[in-house]
PDB file of C-alpha atoms in Angstrom:
ATOM      1  CA  MET A   1       0.000   0.000   0.000  1.00 65.00           C
ATOM      2  CA  SER A   2       1.809   3.093  -1.203  1.00 81.00           C
ATOM      3  CA  VAL A   3       0.996   6.740  -0.626  1.00 89.00           C
ATOM      4  CA  ARG A   4       0.160   8.631  -3.802  1.00 92.00           C
ATOM      5  CA  LEU A   5       2.056  11.888  -4.304  1.00 96.00           C
ATOM      6  CA  GLU A   6       0.724  15.138  -5.696  1.00 95.00           C
ATOM      7  CA  VAL A   7       2.584  16.626  -8.686  1.00 96.00           C
ATOM      8  CA  ARG A   8       2.989  20.421  -8.573  1.00 97.00           C
ATOM      9  CA  LYS A   9       4.233  22.938 -11.107  1.00 97.00           C
ATOM     10  CA  LEU A  10       7.864  23.913 -10.468  1.00 98.00           C
ATOM     11  CA  THR A  11       8.199  27.498  -9.256  1.00 98.00           C
ATOM     12  CA  LYS A  12      11.011  29.393  -7.560  1.00 98.00           C
ATOM     13  CA  GLU A  13       8.833  29.972  -4.522  1.00 98.00           C
ATOM     14  CA  ALA A  14       7.780  26.360  -4.033  1.00 98.00           C
ATOM     15  CA  PHE A  15      11.313  25.082  -4.635  1.00 98.00           C
ATOM     16  CA  ALA A  16      13.058  27.639  -2.414  1.00 98.00           C
ATOM     17  CA  PRO A  17      13.542  25.236   0.542  1.00 98.00           C
ATOM     18  CA  PHE A  18      15.516  22.885  -1.720  1.00 98.00           C
ATOM     19  CA  GLY A  19      17.525  25.123  -4.035  1.00 98.00           C
ATOM     20  CA  ASP A  20      17.272  27.265  -7.159  1.00 98.00           C
ATOM     21  CA  VAL A  21      15.118  27.066 -10.261  1.00 98.00           C
ATOM     22  CA  ILE A  22      17.279  27.836 -13.294  1.00 98.00           C
ATOM     23  CA  GLU A  23      15.057  29.755 -15.717  1.00 98.00           C
ATOM     24  CA  THR A  24      15.066  33.078 -17.527  1.00 98.00           C
ATOM     25  CA  GLU A  25      11.660  34.071 -16.166  1.00 97.00           C
ATOM     26  CA  GLY A  26      11.975  36.537 -13.332  1.00 95.00           C
ATOM     27  CA  ALA A  27      15.769  36.607 -13.568  1.00 97.00           C
ATOM     28  CA  ASP A  28      18.203  39.509 -13.170  1.00 95.00           C
ATOM     29  CA  VAL A  29      18.932  40.402 -16.837  1.00 97.00           C
ATOM     30  CA  ARG A  30      22.005  42.320 -17.993  1.00 96.00           C
ATOM     31  CA  LEU A  31      22.682  43.453 -21.541  1.00 97.00           C
ATOM     32  CA  ILE A  32      26.283  42.569 -22.481  1.00 96.00           C
ATOM     33  CA  ASN A  33      28.541  42.049 -25.497  1.00 95.00           C
ATOM     34  CA  GLY A  34      27.701  45.408 -27.054  1.00 94.00           C
ATOM     35  CA  GLY A  35      23.994  44.769 -26.705  1.00 95.00           C
ATOM     36  CA  THR A  36      24.014  41.477 -28.629  1.00 96.00           C
ATOM     37  CA  THR A  37      23.534  39.233 -25.596  1.00 97.00           C
ATOM     38  CA  GLU A  38      21.144  39.155 -22.640  1.00 98.00           C
ATOM     39  CA  ARG A  39      22.762  37.653 -19.568  1.00 98.00           C
ATOM     40  CA  PHE A  40      20.252  36.072 -17.146  1.00 98.00           C
ATOM     41  CA  HIS A  41      22.684  36.307 -14.294  1.00 98.00           C
ATOM     42  CA  ALA A  42      23.650  33.868 -11.540  1.00 98.00           C
ATOM     43  CA  LEU A  43      20.576  31.659 -11.668  1.00 98.00           C
ATOM     44  CA  ALA A  44      22.453  29.219  -9.450  1.00 98.00           C
ATOM     45  CA  GLN A  45      25.737  29.043  -7.567  1.00 98.00           C
ATOM     46  CA  ALA A  46      27.772  25.871  -7.164  1.00 98.00           C
ATOM     47  CA  GLN A  47      28.660  24.711  -3.658  1.00 98.00           C
ATOM     48  CA  THR A  48      31.842  22.670  -3.857  1.00 97.00           C
ATOM     49  CA  GLY A  49      32.929  22.094  -0.246  1.00 94.00           C
ATOM     50  CA  GLY A  50      36.645  22.259  -0.924  1.00 91.00           C
ATOM     51  CA  GLY A  51      36.368  20.431  -4.260  1.00 96.00           C
ATOM     52  CA  ALA A  52      35.870  21.716  -7.812  1.00 97.00           C
ATOM     53  CA  ALA A  53      32.772  22.484  -9.862  1.00 98.00           C
ATOM     54  CA  ILE A  54      32.621  20.219 -12.904  1.00 98.00           C
ATOM     55  CA  VAL A  55      30.339  20.131 -15.943  1.00 98.00           C
ATOM     56  CA  SER A  56      28.967  16.766 -17.086  1.00 98.00           C
ATOM     57  CA  ILE A  57      26.132  15.541 -19.293  1.00 98.00           C
ATOM     58  CA  PHE A  58      23.605  13.055 -17.889  1.00 98.00           C
ATOM     59  CA  ARG A  59      21.561  10.994 -20.361  1.00 98.00           C
ATOM     60  CA  GLY A  60      18.493   9.689 -18.570  1.00 98.00           C
ATOM     61  CA  GLN A  61      16.074   6.947 -19.564  1.00 98.00           C
ATOM     62  CA  PRO A  62      12.463   8.131 -19.327  1.00 97.00           C
ATOM     63  CA  ARG A  63      10.437   7.039 -16.300  1.00 96.00           C
ATOM     64  CA  SER A  64       6.859   5.928 -16.742  1.00 93.00           C
ATOM     65  CA  CYS A  65       3.887   6.233 -14.414  1.00 90.00           C
ATOM     66  CA  PRO A  66       2.797   4.789 -12.103  1.00 93.00           C
ATOM     67  CA  TYR A  67       6.301   5.230 -10.694  1.00 96.00           C
ATOM     68  CA  SER A  68       7.288   3.933  -7.290  1.00 97.00           C
ATOM     69  CA  VAL A  69       9.606   6.200  -5.287  1.00 98.00           C
ATOM     70  CA  THR A  70      11.531   3.753  -3.133  1.00 97.00           C
ATOM     71  CA  MET A  71      14.685   5.723  -2.275  1.00 98.00           C
ATOM     72  CA  MET A  72      16.310   9.146  -2.111  1.00 98.00           C
ATOM     73  CA  GLU A  73      19.885  10.377  -2.111  1.00 98.00           C
ATOM     74  CA  ARG A  74      21.807  13.471  -1.092  1.00 98.00           C
ATOM     75  CA  HIS A  75      25.254  14.987  -1.593  1.00 98.00           C
ATOM     76  CA  PRO A  76      26.533  16.411   1.710  1.00 98.00           C
ATOM     77  CA  LEU A  77      29.495  18.252   0.215  1.00 98.00           C
ATOM     78  CA  GLY A  78      28.174  19.860  -2.937  1.00 98.00           C
ATOM     79  CA  SER A  79      25.232  21.252  -4.862  1.00 98.00           C
ATOM     80  CA  GLN A  80      24.043  19.593  -8.076  1.00 98.00           C
ATOM     81  CA  ALA A  81      22.453  21.489 -10.961  1.00 98.00           C
ATOM     82  CA  PHE A  82      20.493  19.952 -13.854  1.00 98.00           C
ATOM     83  CA  TYR A  83      19.348  21.711 -17.017  1.00 98.00           C
ATOM     84  CA  PRO A  84      17.401  19.918 -19.794  1.00 98.00           C
ATOM     85  CA  LEU A  85      18.951  20.022 -23.282  1.00 98.00           C
ATOM     86  CA  GLN A  86      16.012  18.985 -25.463  1.00 97.00           C
ATOM     87  CA  ASN A  87      13.354  21.315 -24.117  1.00 97.00           C
ATOM     88  CA  ARG A  88      11.558  18.306 -22.660  1.00 97.00           C
ATOM     89  CA  ARG A  89       9.575  18.325 -19.387  1.00 97.00           C
ATOM     90  CA  TRP A  90      10.893  16.283 -16.474  1.00 98.00           C
ATOM     91  CA  LEU A  91      10.159  15.508 -12.836  1.00 98.00           C
ATOM     92  CA  VAL A  92      11.978  16.894  -9.806  1.00 98.00           C
ATOM     93  CA  VAL A  93      11.509  14.925  -6.577  1.00 98.00           C
ATOM     94  CA  VAL A  94      12.887  16.258  -3.295  1.00 98.00           C
ATOM     95  CA  ALA A  95      12.257  15.925   0.420  1.00 98.00           C
ATOM     96  CA  GLN A  96      12.849  17.845   3.600  1.00 98.00           C
ATOM     97  CA  ASP A  97      15.216  16.215   6.072  1.00 98.00           C
ATOM     98  CA  VAL A  98      13.588  14.739   9.163  1.00 98.00           C
ATOM     99  CA  ASP A  99      16.122  13.612  11.775  1.00 97.00           C
ATOM    100  CA  GLY A 100      18.694  12.603   9.153  1.00 97.00           C
ATOM    101  CA  ARG A 101      16.218  10.870   6.860  1.00 98.00           C
ATOM    102  CA  PRO A 102      14.128  12.144   3.946  1.00 98.00           C
ATOM    103  CA  GLY A 103      10.559  13.035   4.811  1.00 98.00           C
ATOM    104  CA  SER A 104       7.662  12.532   2.403  1.00 98.00           C
ATOM    105  CA  PRO A 105       8.709  13.306  -1.198  1.00 98.00           C
ATOM    106  CA  GLU A 106       7.553  16.474  -2.929  1.00 98.00           C
ATOM    107  CA  VAL A 107       7.125  16.199  -6.690  1.00 98.00           C
ATOM    108  CA  PHE A 108       7.500  19.072  -9.163  1.00 98.00           C
ATOM    109  CA  LEU A 109       6.854  19.069 -12.888  1.00 98.00           C
ATOM    110  CA  ALA A 110       9.594  21.084 -14.607  1.00 98.00           C
ATOM    111  CA  SER A 111       9.180  22.432 -18.117  1.00 98.00           C
ATOM    112  CA  GLY A 112      11.835  21.915 -20.765  1.00 98.00           C
ATOM    113  CA  ALA A 113      13.071  25.438 -20.034  1.00 98.00           C
ATOM    114  CA  GLN A 114      13.536  24.890 -16.298  1.00 98.00           C
ATOM    115  CA  GLY A 115      16.557  23.482 -14.542  1.00 98.00           C
ATOM    116  CA  VAL A 116      17.170  23.145 -10.828  1.00 99.00           C
ATOM    117  CA  ASN A 117      20.123  23.343  -8.487  1.00 98.00           C
ATOM    118  CA  TYR A 118      19.814  21.110  -5.431  1.00 98.00           C
ATOM    119  CA  ARG A 119      21.675  22.672  -2.554  1.00 98.00           C
ATOM    120  CA  ALA A 120      24.223  20.525  -0.736  1.00 98.00           C
ATOM    121  CA  ASN A 121      22.644  17.938   1.550  1.00 98.00           C
ATOM    122  CA  ILE A 122      19.134  18.212   0.058  1.00 98.00           C
ATOM    123  CA  TRP A 123      17.410  14.845  -0.345  1.00 98.00           C
ATOM    124  CA  HIS A 124      16.406  14.198  -3.947  1.00 98.00           C
ATOM    125  CA  HIS A 125      15.470  11.347  -6.219  1.00 98.00           C
ATOM    126  CA  PRO A 126      17.832  10.354  -9.040  1.00 98.00           C
ATOM    127  CA  LEU A 127      17.166  11.992 -12.418  1.00 98.00           C
ATOM    128  CA  MET A 128      13.631  11.492 -13.739  1.00 98.00           C
ATOM    129  CA  ALA A 129      13.377  12.165 -17.446  1.00 98.00           C
ATOM    130  CA  LEU A 130       9.960  11.827 -19.061  1.00 97.00           C
ATOM    131  CA  ASP A 131       8.648  10.898 -22.498  1.00 96.00           C
ATOM    132  CA  ASP A 132      12.005  10.014 -24.126  1.00 97.00           C
ATOM    133  CA  VAL A 133      15.717   9.580 -23.460  1.00 98.00           C
ATOM    134  CA  SER A 134      16.832  13.046 -22.371  1.00 98.00           C
ATOM    135  CA  ASP A 135      20.138  14.822 -21.885  1.00 98.00           C
ATOM    136  CA  PHE A 136      20.856  17.267 -19.072  1.00 98.00           C
ATOM    137  CA  LEU A 137      23.802  19.546 -18.465  1.00 98.00           C
ATOM    138  CA  VAL A 138      24.932  18.934 -14.891  1.00 98.00           C
ATOM    139  CA  VAL A 139      27.114  21.100 -12.655  1.00 98.00           C
ATOM    140  CA  ASP A 140      28.241  19.341  -9.519  1.00 98.00           C
ATOM    141  CA  ARG A 141      31.228  18.675  -7.287  1.00 98.00           C
ATOM    142  CA  GLU A 142      34.342  16.602  -7.714  1.00 97.00           C
ATOM    143  CA  GLY A 143      36.773  16.164  -4.846  1.00 97.00           C
ATOM    144  CA  GLU A 144      37.810  14.157  -1.821  1.00 97.00           C
ATOM    145  CA  GLY A 145      35.358  12.890   0.769  1.00 96.00           C
ATOM    146  CA  ASN A 146      32.115  10.915   0.739  1.00 96.00           C
ATOM    147  CA  ASN A 147      29.571  12.973  -1.152  1.00 96.00           C
ATOM    148  CA  LEU A 148      26.771  10.407  -1.470  1.00 97.00           C
ATOM    149  CA  GLU A 149      24.218   9.257   1.052  1.00 98.00           C
ATOM    150  CA  GLU A 150      21.247   7.066   0.133  1.00 98.00           C
ATOM    151  CA  PHE A 151      18.081   6.138   1.992  1.00 98.00           C
ATOM    152  CA  ASP A 152      15.536   3.400   1.223  1.00 98.00           C
ATOM    153  CA  TYR A 153      11.994   4.225   2.284  1.00 98.00           C
ATOM    154  CA  PRO A 154      10.388   1.448   4.344  1.00 96.00           C
ATOM    155  CA  ASN A 155       7.181   2.043   2.351  1.00 95.00           C
ATOM    156  CA  PRO A 156       7.267   3.318  -1.225  1.00 96.00           C
ATOM    157  CA  PHE A 157       5.436   6.378  -2.516  1.00 97.00           C
ATOM    158  CA  GLU A 158       3.634   6.405  -5.846  1.00 97.00           C
ATOM    159  CA  ILE A 159       3.687   8.987  -8.621  1.00 96.00           C
ATOM    160  CA  ASN A 160       0.756   8.367 -10.904  1.00 89.00           C
ATOM    161  CA  TRP A 161       0.333  11.176 -13.253  1.00 77.00           C
ATOM    162  CA  SER A 162      -0.051  11.975 -16.923  1.00 71.00           C
ATOM    163  CA  LYS A 163       0.062  15.268 -18.849  1.00 61.00           C
TER     164      LYS A 163
ATOM    165  CA  MET B   1      41.499  45.562 -46.040  1.00 65.00           C
ATOM    166  CA  SER B   2      40.746  42.742 -43.608  1.00 81.00           C
ATOM    167  CA  VAL B   3      42.246  39.272 -43.383  1.00 89.00           C
ATOM    168  CA  ARG B   4      39.775  36.489 -44.075  1.00 92.00           C
ATOM    169  CA  LEU B   5      39.672  33.715 -41.480  1.00 96.00           C
ATOM    170  CA  GLU B   6      39.294  30.010 -42.102  1.00 95.00           C
ATOM    171  CA  VAL B   7      36.427  28.240 -40.280  1.00 96.00           C
ATOM    172  CA  ARG B   8      37.298  24.800 -38.912  1.00 97.00           C
ATOM    173  CA  LYS B   9      35.198  22.037 -37.367  1.00 97.00           C
ATOM    174  CA  LEU B  10      35.373  22.095 -33.563  1.00 98.00           C
ATOM    175  CA  THR B  11      37.258  19.089 -32.176  1.00 98.00           C
ATOM    176  CA  LYS B  12      38.786  18.365 -28.774  1.00 98.00           C
ATOM    177  CA  GLU B  13      42.228  18.129 -30.343  1.00 98.00           C
ATOM    178  CA  ALA B  14      42.078  21.425 -32.234  1.00 98.00           C
ATOM    179  CA  PHE B  15      40.587  23.248 -29.250  1.00 98.00           C
ATOM    180  CA  ALA B  16      42.974  21.794 -26.638  1.00 98.00           C
ATOM    181  CA  PRO B  17      45.183  24.925 -26.444  1.00 98.00           C
ATOM    182  CA  PHE B  18      42.137  26.990 -25.435  1.00 98.00           C
ATOM    183  CA  GLY B  19      40.054  24.738 -23.218  1.00 98.00           C
ATOM    184  CA  ASP B  20      37.589  21.863 -23.286  1.00 98.00           C
ATOM    185  CA  VAL B  21      34.952  20.776 -25.769  1.00 98.00           C
ATOM    186  CA  ILE B  22      31.820  19.746 -23.866  1.00 98.00           C
ATOM    187  CA  GLU B  23      30.319  16.830 -25.793  1.00 98.00           C
ATOM    188  CA  THR B  24      29.301  13.239 -25.154  1.00 98.00           C
ATOM    189  CA  GLU B  25      31.438  11.888 -27.995  1.00 97.00           C
ATOM    190  CA  GLY B  26      34.657  10.370 -26.723  1.00 95.00           C
ATOM    191  CA  ALA B  27      33.762  11.090 -23.087  1.00 97.00           C
ATOM    192  CA  ASP B  28      34.346   8.993 -19.969  1.00 95.00           C
ATOM    193  CA  VAL B  29      30.893   7.375 -19.481  1.00 97.00           C
ATOM    194  CA  ARG B  30      29.643   5.967 -16.181  1.00 96.00           C
ATOM    195  CA  LEU B  31      26.375   4.112 -15.678  1.00 97.00           C
ATOM    196  CA  ILE B  32      24.643   5.502 -12.559  1.00 96.00           C
ATOM    197  CA  ASN B  33      21.224   5.702 -10.877  1.00 95.00           C
ATOM    198  CA  GLY B  34      20.646   1.957 -10.997  1.00 94.00           C
ATOM    199  CA  GLY B  35      21.498   1.829 -14.686  1.00 95.00           C
ATOM    200  CA  THR B  36      18.922   4.427 -15.738  1.00 96.00           C
ATOM    201  CA  THR B  37      21.421   7.235 -16.427  1.00 97.00           C
ATOM    202  CA  GLU B  38      24.658   7.540 -18.378  1.00 98.00           C
ATOM    203  CA  ARG B  39      26.992  10.116 -16.842  1.00 98.00           C
ATOM    204  CA  PHE B  40      29.416  11.665 -19.362  1.00 98.00           C
ATOM    205  CA  HIS B  41      31.767  12.701 -16.629  1.00 98.00           C
ATOM    206  CA  ALA B  42      33.694  15.913 -15.988  1.00 98.00           C
ATOM    207  CA  LEU B  43      33.637  17.302 -19.529  1.00 98.00           C
ATOM    208  CA  ALA B  44      34.895  20.588 -18.085  1.00 98.00           C
ATOM    209  CA  GLN B  45      36.064  21.952 -14.762  1.00 98.00           C
ATOM    210  CA  ALA B  46      35.376  25.492 -13.584  1.00 98.00           C
ATOM    211  CA  GLN B  47      38.318  27.682 -12.609  1.00 98.00           C
ATOM    212  CA  THR B  48      37.103  30.242 -10.102  1.00 97.00           C
ATOM    213  CA  GLY B  49      40.239  31.959  -8.776  1.00 94.00           C
ATOM    214  CA  GLY B  50      38.953  32.463  -5.238  1.00 91.00           C
ATOM    215  CA  GLY B  51      35.413  33.255  -6.406  1.00 96.00           C
ATOM    216  CA  ALA B  52      32.386  31.020  -6.959  1.00 97.00           C
ATOM    217  CA  ALA B  53      31.141  29.082  -9.980  1.00 98.00           C
ATOM    218  CA  ILE B  54      27.748  30.385 -11.078  1.00 98.00           C
ATOM    219  CA  VAL B  55      25.235  29.196 -13.651  1.00 98.00           C
ATOM    220  CA  SER B  56      23.648  31.755 -15.983  1.00 98.00           C
ATOM    221  CA  ILE B  57      21.762  31.725 -19.281  1.00 98.00           C
ATOM    222  CA  PHE B  58      23.011  33.860 -22.181  1.00 98.00           C
ATOM    223  CA  ARG B  59      20.546  34.721 -24.951  1.00 98.00           C
ATOM    224  CA  GLY B  60      22.548  35.728 -28.027  1.00 98.00           C
ATOM    225  CA  GLN B  61      21.428  37.534 -31.161  1.00 98.00           C
ATOM    226  CA  PRO B  62      22.560  35.674 -34.296  1.00 97.00           C
ATOM    227  CA  ARG B  63      25.594  37.029 -36.165  1.00 96.00           C
ATOM    228  CA  SER B  64      25.574  37.154 -39.916  1.00 93.00           C
ATOM    229  CA  CYS B  65      28.415  36.818 -42.403  1.00 90.00           C
ATOM    230  CA  PRO B  66      30.505  38.521 -43.549  1.00 93.00           C
ATOM    231  CA  TYR B  67      31.309  39.253 -39.901  1.00 96.00           C
ATOM    232  CA  SER B  68      34.098  41.569 -38.873  1.00 97.00           C
ATOM    233  CA  VAL B  69      36.112  40.475 -35.830  1.00 98.00           C
ATOM    234  CA  THR B  70      37.284  43.753 -34.349  1.00 97.00           C
ATOM    235  CA  MET B  71      37.966  42.817 -30.712  1.00 98.00           C
ATOM    236  CA  MET B  72      38.599  39.998 -28.255  1.00 98.00           C
ATOM    237  CA  GLU B  73      38.222  39.622 -24.508  1.00 98.00           C
ATOM    238  CA  ARG B  74      39.533  37.393 -21.749  1.00 98.00           C
ATOM    239  CA  HIS B  75      38.768  36.600 -18.118  1.00 98.00           C
ATOM    240  CA  PRO B  76      42.017  36.403 -16.138  1.00 98.00           C
ATOM    241  CA  LEU B  77      40.464  34.939 -12.990  1.00 98.00           C
ATOM    242  CA  GLY B  78      38.036  32.321 -14.234  1.00 98.00           C
ATOM    243  CA  SER B  79      37.024  29.873 -16.915  1.00 98.00           C
ATOM    244  CA  GLN B  80      33.797  30.336 -18.884  1.00 98.00           C
ATOM    245  CA  ALA B  81      31.729  27.472 -20.270  1.00 98.00           C
ATOM    246  CA  PHE B  82      28.972  27.727 -22.895  1.00 98.00           C
ATOM    247  CA  TYR B  83      26.529  25.007 -23.916  1.00 98.00           C
ATOM    248  CA  PRO B  84      23.814  25.552 -26.582  1.00 98.00           C
ATOM    249  CA  LEU B  85      20.229  24.892 -25.486  1.00 98.00           C
ATOM    250  CA  GLN B  86      18.432  24.653 -28.837  1.00 97.00           C
ATOM    251  CA  ASN B  87      20.719  22.206 -30.614  1.00 97.00           C
ATOM    252  CA  ARG B  88      21.771  25.033 -32.936  1.00 97.00           C
ATOM    253  CA  ARG B  89      25.269  25.426 -34.431  1.00 97.00           C
ATOM    254  CA  TRP B  90      27.388  28.391 -33.332  1.00 98.00           C
ATOM    255  CA  LEU B  91      30.829  29.887 -33.808  1.00 98.00           C
ATOM    256  CA  VAL B  92      33.717  29.764 -31.346  1.00 98.00           C
ATOM    257  CA  VAL B  93      36.448  32.355 -31.920  1.00 98.00           C
ATOM    258  CA  VAL B  94      39.642  32.239 -29.850  1.00 98.00           C
ATOM    259  CA  ALA B  95      43.253  33.375 -30.092  1.00 98.00           C
ATOM    260  CA  GLN B  96      46.615  32.517 -28.632  1.00 98.00           C
ATOM    261  CA  ASP B  97      48.184  35.213 -26.504  1.00 98.00           C
ATOM    262  CA  VAL B  98      51.119  37.052 -28.073  1.00 98.00           C
ATOM    263  CA  ASP B  99      52.914  39.342 -25.605  1.00 97.00           C
ATOM    264  CA  GLY B 100      49.722  40.175 -23.719  1.00 97.00           C
ATOM    265  CA  ARG B 101      47.585  40.665 -26.817  1.00 98.00           C
ATOM    266  CA  PRO B 102      45.453  38.269 -28.841  1.00 98.00           C
ATOM    267  CA  GLY B 103      47.132  36.864 -31.933  1.00 98.00           C
ATOM    268  CA  SER B 104      45.233  36.073 -35.132  1.00 98.00           C
ATOM    269  CA  PRO B 105      41.759  34.643 -34.359  1.00 98.00           C
ATOM    270  CA  GLU B 106      41.014  30.961 -34.866  1.00 98.00           C
ATOM    271  CA  VAL B 107      37.413  30.169 -35.804  1.00 98.00           C
ATOM    272  CA  PHE B 108      35.627  26.899 -35.002  1.00 98.00           C
ATOM    273  CA  LEU B 109      32.156  25.799 -36.068  1.00 98.00           C
ATOM    274  CA  ALA B 110      30.472  24.064 -33.129  1.00 98.00           C
ATOM    275  CA  SER B 111      27.479  21.801 -33.608  1.00 98.00           C
ATOM    276  CA  GLY B 112      24.350  22.193 -31.517  1.00 98.00           C
ATOM    277  CA  ALA B 113      25.587  19.338 -29.332  1.00 98.00           C
ATOM    278  CA  GLN B 114      28.961  20.914 -28.578  1.00 98.00           C
ATOM    279  CA  GLY B 115      29.799  23.352 -25.837  1.00 98.00           C
ATOM    280  CA  VAL B 116      33.167  24.775 -24.884  1.00 99.00           C
ATOM    281  CA  ASN B 117      34.931  25.827 -21.714  1.00 98.00           C
ATOM    282  CA  TYR B 118      37.415  28.672 -22.218  1.00 98.00           C
ATOM    283  CA  ARG B 119      40.188  28.334 -19.693  1.00 98.00           C
ATOM    284  CA  ALA B 120      40.999  31.400 -17.575  1.00 98.00           C
ATOM    285  CA  ASN B 121      42.903  34.063 -19.481  1.00 98.00           C
ATOM    286  CA  ILE B 122      42.172  32.647 -22.960  1.00 98.00           C
ATOM    287  CA  TRP B 123      41.343  35.331 -25.519  1.00 98.00           C
ATOM    288  CA  HIS B 124      37.925  34.787 -27.084  1.00 98.00           C
ATOM    289  CA  HIS B 125      35.286  36.685 -28.999  1.00 98.00           C
ATOM    290  CA  PRO B 126      31.938  37.414 -27.330  1.00 98.00           C
ATOM    291  CA  LEU B 127      29.197  34.868 -27.960  1.00 98.00           C
ATOM    292  CA  MET B 128      28.457  34.207 -31.644  1.00 98.00           C
ATOM    293  CA  ALA B 129      25.098  32.561 -32.147  1.00 98.00           C
ATOM    294  CA  LEU B 130      24.080  31.710 -35.708  1.00 97.00           C
ATOM    295  CA  ASP B 131      20.806  31.405 -37.628  1.00 96.00           C
ATOM    296  CA  ASP B 132      18.461  32.556 -34.830  1.00 97.00           C
ATOM    297  CA  VAL B 133      18.333  33.969 -31.300  1.00 98.00           C
ATOM    298  CA  SER B 134      19.945  31.224 -29.204  1.00 98.00           C
ATOM    299  CA  ASP B 135      20.199  30.404 -25.515  1.00 98.00           C
ATOM    300  CA  PHE B 136      23.302  28.988 -23.868  1.00 98.00           C
ATOM    301  CA  LEU B 137      23.849  27.647 -20.381  1.00 98.00           C
ATOM    302  CA  VAL B 138      26.942  29.398 -19.025  1.00 98.00           C
ATOM    303  CA  VAL B 139      29.183  28.410 -16.098  1.00 98.00           C
ATOM    304  CA  ASP B 140      31.602  31.129 -15.094  1.00 98.00           C
ATOM    305  CA  ARG B 141      33.041  32.971 -12.141  1.00 98.00           C
ATOM    306  CA  GLU B 142      31.622  35.521  -9.739  1.00 97.00           C
ATOM    307  CA  GLY B 143      33.827  37.211  -7.167  1.00 97.00           C
ATOM    308  CA  GLU B 144      36.097  40.088  -6.297  1.00 97.00           C
ATOM    309  CA  GLY B 145      38.737  41.419  -8.683  1.00 96.00           C
ATOM    310  CA  ASN B 146      38.865  42.561 -12.293  1.00 96.00           C
ATOM    311  CA  ASN B 147      37.975  39.569 -14.432  1.00 97.00           C
ATOM    312  CA  LEU B 148      37.601  41.281 -17.803  1.00 97.00           C
ATOM    313  CA  GLU B 149      40.242  42.461 -20.266  1.00 98.00           C
ATOM    314  CA  GLU B 150      39.404  43.637 -23.787  1.00 98.00           C
ATOM    315  CA  PHE B 151      41.543  44.279 -26.835  1.00 98.00           C
ATOM    316  CA  ASP B 152      40.659  46.091 -30.071  1.00 98.00           C
ATOM    317  CA  TYR B 153      42.486  44.810 -33.137  1.00 98.00           C
ATOM    318  CA  PRO B 154      44.124  47.614 -35.139  1.00 96.00           C
ATOM    319  CA  ASN B 155      42.954  45.827 -38.302  1.00 95.00           C
ATOM    320  CA  PRO B 156      39.785  43.720 -38.322  1.00 96.00           C
ATOM    321  CA  PHE B 157      39.553  40.106 -39.448  1.00 97.00           C
ATOM    322  CA  GLU B 158      36.688  38.804 -41.561  1.00 97.00           C
ATOM    323  CA  ILE B 159      34.595  35.675 -41.174  1.00 97.00           C
ATOM    324  CA  ASN B 160      32.801  35.018 -44.429  1.00 90.00           C
ATOM    325  CA  TRP B 161      31.240  31.666 -44.373  1.00 77.00           C
ATOM    326  CA  SER B 162      27.972  29.883 -45.006  1.00 71.00           C
ATOM    327  CA  LYS B 163      26.830  26.298 -44.322  1.00 61.00           C
TER     328      LYS B 163
END
């Protein structure tokens, strides 16, 4: 018997407890390069905890619904940013920490023009592409130390959602 | 009378003196997230010179040919990475340093699935989108200190190229 999760639209306000939404909407815009370029500035900042910020590409298989959320992970030493490269919607699943464990997951539907940056130590589900195999530009941390913690929920949660 | 520049295909090898090419091809691939995600790992690393790595979006007007390269810039304190978000080709223009000034520009045609990371202090031309207004995810440095140097060429160079 799994608890069914609500899926909400991703907004800066709703996501604020977990990190940044990377999107042009509502951003600080600066005109640069002799007026040829708009710079939507500092939509996210990398936390690297003594390591380095690296750029990678993640290629995720699409998830299908109903989807069972059985585990979460977090990176104690660094933030992790994801931005979709094919303008394809995707799911962002995070949780507040409750005594060192993830609480009930919160699910956000991101558009293909929305990325996120999970702050260090924020519980989140591994990448959830939708609809098709999808690439994401990722900015996260490389360096010494254990930067991965995982938690298996004793009872799974269910995402059952379409459109 | 301007010197006409050759346009070359962007490859890791040709671009090595200037920085990294951010692309899945030829990358170190790791299977993560229970086999659901391929991680093309550490395609670039941010140099932040005591500052922070930030993520921004640049929206560039398209350039048209013939294009006159009249100036270059560099960022002494940090690297700067660009990745195209609409799978649209673009131009990368860089130069070796010659006694504190940019030498003759080198022009690379990047595909819509190729980004670059200019290393700190590498002379480059401001963003050159092609064909249409184009968005790029940008990872660069924010922090104290003067991180911008510009140079005007006494004689312009010309990029005259199509397809």
